[in-house]
GROMACS .gro file of C-alpha atoms in nm:
model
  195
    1UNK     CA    1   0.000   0.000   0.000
    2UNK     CA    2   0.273   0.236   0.065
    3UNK     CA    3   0.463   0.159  -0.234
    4UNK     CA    4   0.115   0.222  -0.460
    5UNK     CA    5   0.085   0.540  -0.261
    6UNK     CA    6   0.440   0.645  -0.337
    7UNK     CA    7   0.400   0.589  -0.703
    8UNK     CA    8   0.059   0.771  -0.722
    9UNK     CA    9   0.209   1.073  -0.521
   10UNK     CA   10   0.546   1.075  -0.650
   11UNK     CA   11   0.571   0.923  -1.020
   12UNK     CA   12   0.220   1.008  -1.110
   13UNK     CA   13   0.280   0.922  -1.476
   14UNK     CA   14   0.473   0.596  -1.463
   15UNK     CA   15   0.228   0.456  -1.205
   16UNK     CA   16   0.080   0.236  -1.508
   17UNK     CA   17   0.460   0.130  -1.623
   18UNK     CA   18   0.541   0.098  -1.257
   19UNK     CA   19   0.223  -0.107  -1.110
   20UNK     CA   20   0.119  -0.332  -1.353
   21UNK     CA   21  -0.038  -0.650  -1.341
   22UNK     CA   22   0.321  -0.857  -1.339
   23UNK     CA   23   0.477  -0.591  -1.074
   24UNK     CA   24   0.157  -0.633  -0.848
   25UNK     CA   25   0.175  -1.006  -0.930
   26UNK     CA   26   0.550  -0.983  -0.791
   27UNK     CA   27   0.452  -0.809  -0.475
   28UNK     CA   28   0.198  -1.021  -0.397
   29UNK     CA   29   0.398  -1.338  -0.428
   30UNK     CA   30   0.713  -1.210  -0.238
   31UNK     CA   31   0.454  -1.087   0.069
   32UNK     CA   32   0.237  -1.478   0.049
   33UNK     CA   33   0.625  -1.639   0.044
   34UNK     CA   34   0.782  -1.485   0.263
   35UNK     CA   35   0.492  -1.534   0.518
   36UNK     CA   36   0.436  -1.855   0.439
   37UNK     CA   37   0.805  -1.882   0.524
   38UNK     CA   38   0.770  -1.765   0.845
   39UNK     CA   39   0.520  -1.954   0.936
   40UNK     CA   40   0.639  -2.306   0.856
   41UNK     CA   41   0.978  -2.212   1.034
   42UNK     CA   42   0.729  -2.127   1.361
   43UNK     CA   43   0.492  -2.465   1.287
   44UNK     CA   44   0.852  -2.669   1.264
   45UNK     CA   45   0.976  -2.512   1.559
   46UNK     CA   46   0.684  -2.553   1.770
   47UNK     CA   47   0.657  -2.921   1.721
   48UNK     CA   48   0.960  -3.013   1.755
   49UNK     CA   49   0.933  -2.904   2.105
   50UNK     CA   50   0.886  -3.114   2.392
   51UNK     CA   51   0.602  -3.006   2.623
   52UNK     CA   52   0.616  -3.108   3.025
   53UNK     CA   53   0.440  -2.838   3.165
   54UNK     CA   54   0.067  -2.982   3.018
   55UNK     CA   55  -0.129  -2.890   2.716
   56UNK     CA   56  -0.330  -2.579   2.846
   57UNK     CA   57  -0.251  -2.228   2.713
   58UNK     CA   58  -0.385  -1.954   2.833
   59UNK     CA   59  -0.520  -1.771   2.518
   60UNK     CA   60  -0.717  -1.860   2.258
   61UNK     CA   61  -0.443  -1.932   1.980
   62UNK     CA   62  -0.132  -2.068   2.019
   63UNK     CA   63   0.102  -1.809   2.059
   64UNK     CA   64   0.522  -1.881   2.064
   65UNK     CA   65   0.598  -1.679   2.352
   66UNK     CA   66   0.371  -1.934   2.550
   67UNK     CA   67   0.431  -2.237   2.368
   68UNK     CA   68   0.809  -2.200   2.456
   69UNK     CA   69   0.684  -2.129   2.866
   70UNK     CA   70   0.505  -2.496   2.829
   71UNK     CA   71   0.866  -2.621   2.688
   72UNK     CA   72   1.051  -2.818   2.881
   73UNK     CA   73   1.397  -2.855   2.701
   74UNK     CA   74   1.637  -2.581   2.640
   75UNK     CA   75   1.499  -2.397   2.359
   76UNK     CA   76   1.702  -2.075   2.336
   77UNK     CA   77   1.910  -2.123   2.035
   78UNK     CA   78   1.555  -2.188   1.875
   79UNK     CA   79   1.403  -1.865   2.025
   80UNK     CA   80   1.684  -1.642   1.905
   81UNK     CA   81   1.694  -1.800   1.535
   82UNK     CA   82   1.281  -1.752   1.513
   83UNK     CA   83   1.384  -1.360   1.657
   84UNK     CA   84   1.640  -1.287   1.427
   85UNK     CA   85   1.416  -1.432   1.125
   86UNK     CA   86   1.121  -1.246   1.273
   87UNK     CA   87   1.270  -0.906   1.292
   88UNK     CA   88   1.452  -0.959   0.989
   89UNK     CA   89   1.110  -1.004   0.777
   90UNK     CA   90   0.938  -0.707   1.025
   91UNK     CA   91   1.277  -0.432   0.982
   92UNK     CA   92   1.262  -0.547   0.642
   93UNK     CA   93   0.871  -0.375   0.595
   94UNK     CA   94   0.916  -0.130   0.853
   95UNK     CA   95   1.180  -0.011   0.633
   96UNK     CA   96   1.034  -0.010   0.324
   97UNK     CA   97   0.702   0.169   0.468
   98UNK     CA   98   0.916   0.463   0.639
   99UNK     CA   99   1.128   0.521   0.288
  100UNK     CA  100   0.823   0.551   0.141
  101UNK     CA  101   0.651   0.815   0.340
  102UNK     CA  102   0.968   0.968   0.363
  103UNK     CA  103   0.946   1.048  -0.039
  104UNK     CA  104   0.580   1.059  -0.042
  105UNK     CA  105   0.641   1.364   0.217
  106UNK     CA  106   0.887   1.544   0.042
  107UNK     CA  107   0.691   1.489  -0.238
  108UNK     CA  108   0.384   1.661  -0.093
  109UNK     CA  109   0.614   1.964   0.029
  110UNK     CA  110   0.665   2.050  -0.321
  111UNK     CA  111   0.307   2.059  -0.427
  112UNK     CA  112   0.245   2.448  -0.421
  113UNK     CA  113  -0.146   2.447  -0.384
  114UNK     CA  114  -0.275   2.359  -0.004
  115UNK     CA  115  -0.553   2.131  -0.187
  116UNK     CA  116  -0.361   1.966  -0.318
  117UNK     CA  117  -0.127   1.869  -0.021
  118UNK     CA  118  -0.438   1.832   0.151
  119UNK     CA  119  -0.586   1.619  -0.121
  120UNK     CA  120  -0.242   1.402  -0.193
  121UNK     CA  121  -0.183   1.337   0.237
  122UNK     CA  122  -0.551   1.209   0.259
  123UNK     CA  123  -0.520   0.966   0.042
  124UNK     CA  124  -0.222   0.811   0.254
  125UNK     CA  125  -0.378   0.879   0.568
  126UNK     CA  126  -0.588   0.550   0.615
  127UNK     CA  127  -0.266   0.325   0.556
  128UNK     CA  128  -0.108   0.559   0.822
  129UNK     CA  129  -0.394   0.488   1.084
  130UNK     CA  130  -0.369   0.179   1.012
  131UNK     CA  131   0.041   0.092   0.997
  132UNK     CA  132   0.008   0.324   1.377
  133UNK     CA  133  -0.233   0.093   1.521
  134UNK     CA  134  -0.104  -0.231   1.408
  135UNK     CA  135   0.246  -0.123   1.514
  136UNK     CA  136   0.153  -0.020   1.854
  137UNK     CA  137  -0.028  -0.283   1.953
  138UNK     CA  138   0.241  -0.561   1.884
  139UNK     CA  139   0.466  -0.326   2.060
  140UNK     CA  140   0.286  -0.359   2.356
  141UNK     CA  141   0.177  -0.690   2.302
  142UNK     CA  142   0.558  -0.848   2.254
  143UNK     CA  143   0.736  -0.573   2.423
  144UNK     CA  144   0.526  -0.492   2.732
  145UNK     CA  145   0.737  -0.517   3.083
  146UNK     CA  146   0.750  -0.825   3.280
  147UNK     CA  147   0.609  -0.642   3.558
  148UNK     CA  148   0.286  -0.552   3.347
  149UNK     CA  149   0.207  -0.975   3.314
  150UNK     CA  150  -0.146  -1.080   3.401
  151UNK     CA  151  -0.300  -1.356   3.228
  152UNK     CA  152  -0.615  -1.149   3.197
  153UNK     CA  153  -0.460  -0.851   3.064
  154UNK     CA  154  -0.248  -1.103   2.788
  155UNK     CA  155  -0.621  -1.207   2.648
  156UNK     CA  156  -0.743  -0.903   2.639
  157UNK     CA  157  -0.416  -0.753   2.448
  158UNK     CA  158  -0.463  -1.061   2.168
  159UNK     CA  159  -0.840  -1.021   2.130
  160UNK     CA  160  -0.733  -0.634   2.076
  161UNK     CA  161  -0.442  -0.723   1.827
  162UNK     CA  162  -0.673  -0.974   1.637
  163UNK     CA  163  -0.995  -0.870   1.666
  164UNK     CA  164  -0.925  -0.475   1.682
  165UNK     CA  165  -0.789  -0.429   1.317
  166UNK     CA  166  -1.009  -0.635   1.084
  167UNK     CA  167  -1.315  -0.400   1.284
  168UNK     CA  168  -1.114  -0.075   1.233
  169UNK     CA  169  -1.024  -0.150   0.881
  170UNK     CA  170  -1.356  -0.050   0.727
  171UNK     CA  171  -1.418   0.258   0.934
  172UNK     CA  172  -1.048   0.404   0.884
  173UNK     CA  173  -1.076   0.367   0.500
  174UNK     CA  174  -1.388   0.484   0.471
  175UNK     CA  175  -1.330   0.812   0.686
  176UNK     CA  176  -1.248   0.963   0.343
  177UNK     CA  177  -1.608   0.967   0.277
  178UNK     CA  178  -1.760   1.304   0.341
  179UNK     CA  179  -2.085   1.193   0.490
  180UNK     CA  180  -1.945   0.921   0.697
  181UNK     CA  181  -1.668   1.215   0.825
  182UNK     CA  182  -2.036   1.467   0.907
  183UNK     CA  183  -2.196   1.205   1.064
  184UNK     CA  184  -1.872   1.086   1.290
  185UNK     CA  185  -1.846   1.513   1.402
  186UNK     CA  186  -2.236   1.528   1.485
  187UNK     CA  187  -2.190   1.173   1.702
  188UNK     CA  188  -1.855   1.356   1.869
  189UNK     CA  189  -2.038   1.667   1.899
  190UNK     CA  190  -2.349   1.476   2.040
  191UNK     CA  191  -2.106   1.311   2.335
  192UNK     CA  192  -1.939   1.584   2.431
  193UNK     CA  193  -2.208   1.816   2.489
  194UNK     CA  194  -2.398   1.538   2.697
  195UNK     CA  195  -2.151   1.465   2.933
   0.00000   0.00000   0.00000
């Protein structure tokens, strides 16, 4: 998305040369491999991992960081090869996302008319909303203290990071509708005024 975006902002008249069928085709494939990737070395790891501590998770899906808490051998080289190849694949898009807002930004700067900054930025401001709020809730839900552990908050963190973006999806991409933006400033206007 941020690579179409970057094309449409900043090579407007190559964005047919640039996004055809065969490049899209390309994309798609290299995103479907390389997660497919990752997940097979994940389903390997995880059964070929002896559990002693019982069967019972504490979440709804099986999640790695718990798995390996169930594990009862020394699974650390493991851990740290799934890591690497983990934040290798997520740098890898972070990356690529950040170099193309980057341009996409500069690009805007150099549009002289405010509409048509304002017209340009909207269009990327969906993906934006929704890059933020994926991002910040795997930050919190892989990176959150040890001290912040409770197996109550854990479920409700992955019913937020699965549950939470599939519902937003629609509503963020559609907020560049201009009724749907009226009738969201009438329902905020509505609830502050009443309380």
């Amino acid at each position: 998305m941020s690579y179409d975006h970057y094309i449409a902002i900043c090579k407007p008249l190559h964005y047919a040369t640039l996004l055809g069928s065969r490049a899209c085709a390309q994309m798609a494939a290299a995103a479907w491999d390389s997660g497919f990737l990752h997940a097979v070395l994940h389903t390997a790891n995880t059964f070929s991992l002896p559990l002693c501590q019982g069967y019972t998770l504490d979440q709804f899906f099986c999640e790695i960081p718990k798995i390996l808490k169930l594990s009862c051998s020394e699974s650390f080289l493991r851990v740290v090869g799934l890591i690497i190849v983990s934040v290798c694949l997520s740098f890898g898009c972070f990356v690529f996302i950040v170099v193309s807002y980057v341009e996409i930004f500069r690009a805007l700067l150099r549009i002289p008319s405010e509409h048509g900054r304002h017209k340009a930025f909207s269009t990327c401001l969906p993906h934006l909303a929704f890059i933020s709020l994926f991002i910040s809730r795997g930050v919190f839900a892989y990176l959150k203290p040890p001290s912040l552990f409770s197996p109550s908050l854990d479920l409700m963190i992955a019913v937020l990071y699965l549950g939470l973006p599939p519902a937003a999806n629609p509503l963020i991409y559609s907020m560049r509708n201009q009724e749907l933006k009226d009738v969201v400033r009438k329902l905020i206007g509505y609830m502050l005024l009443h309380h």
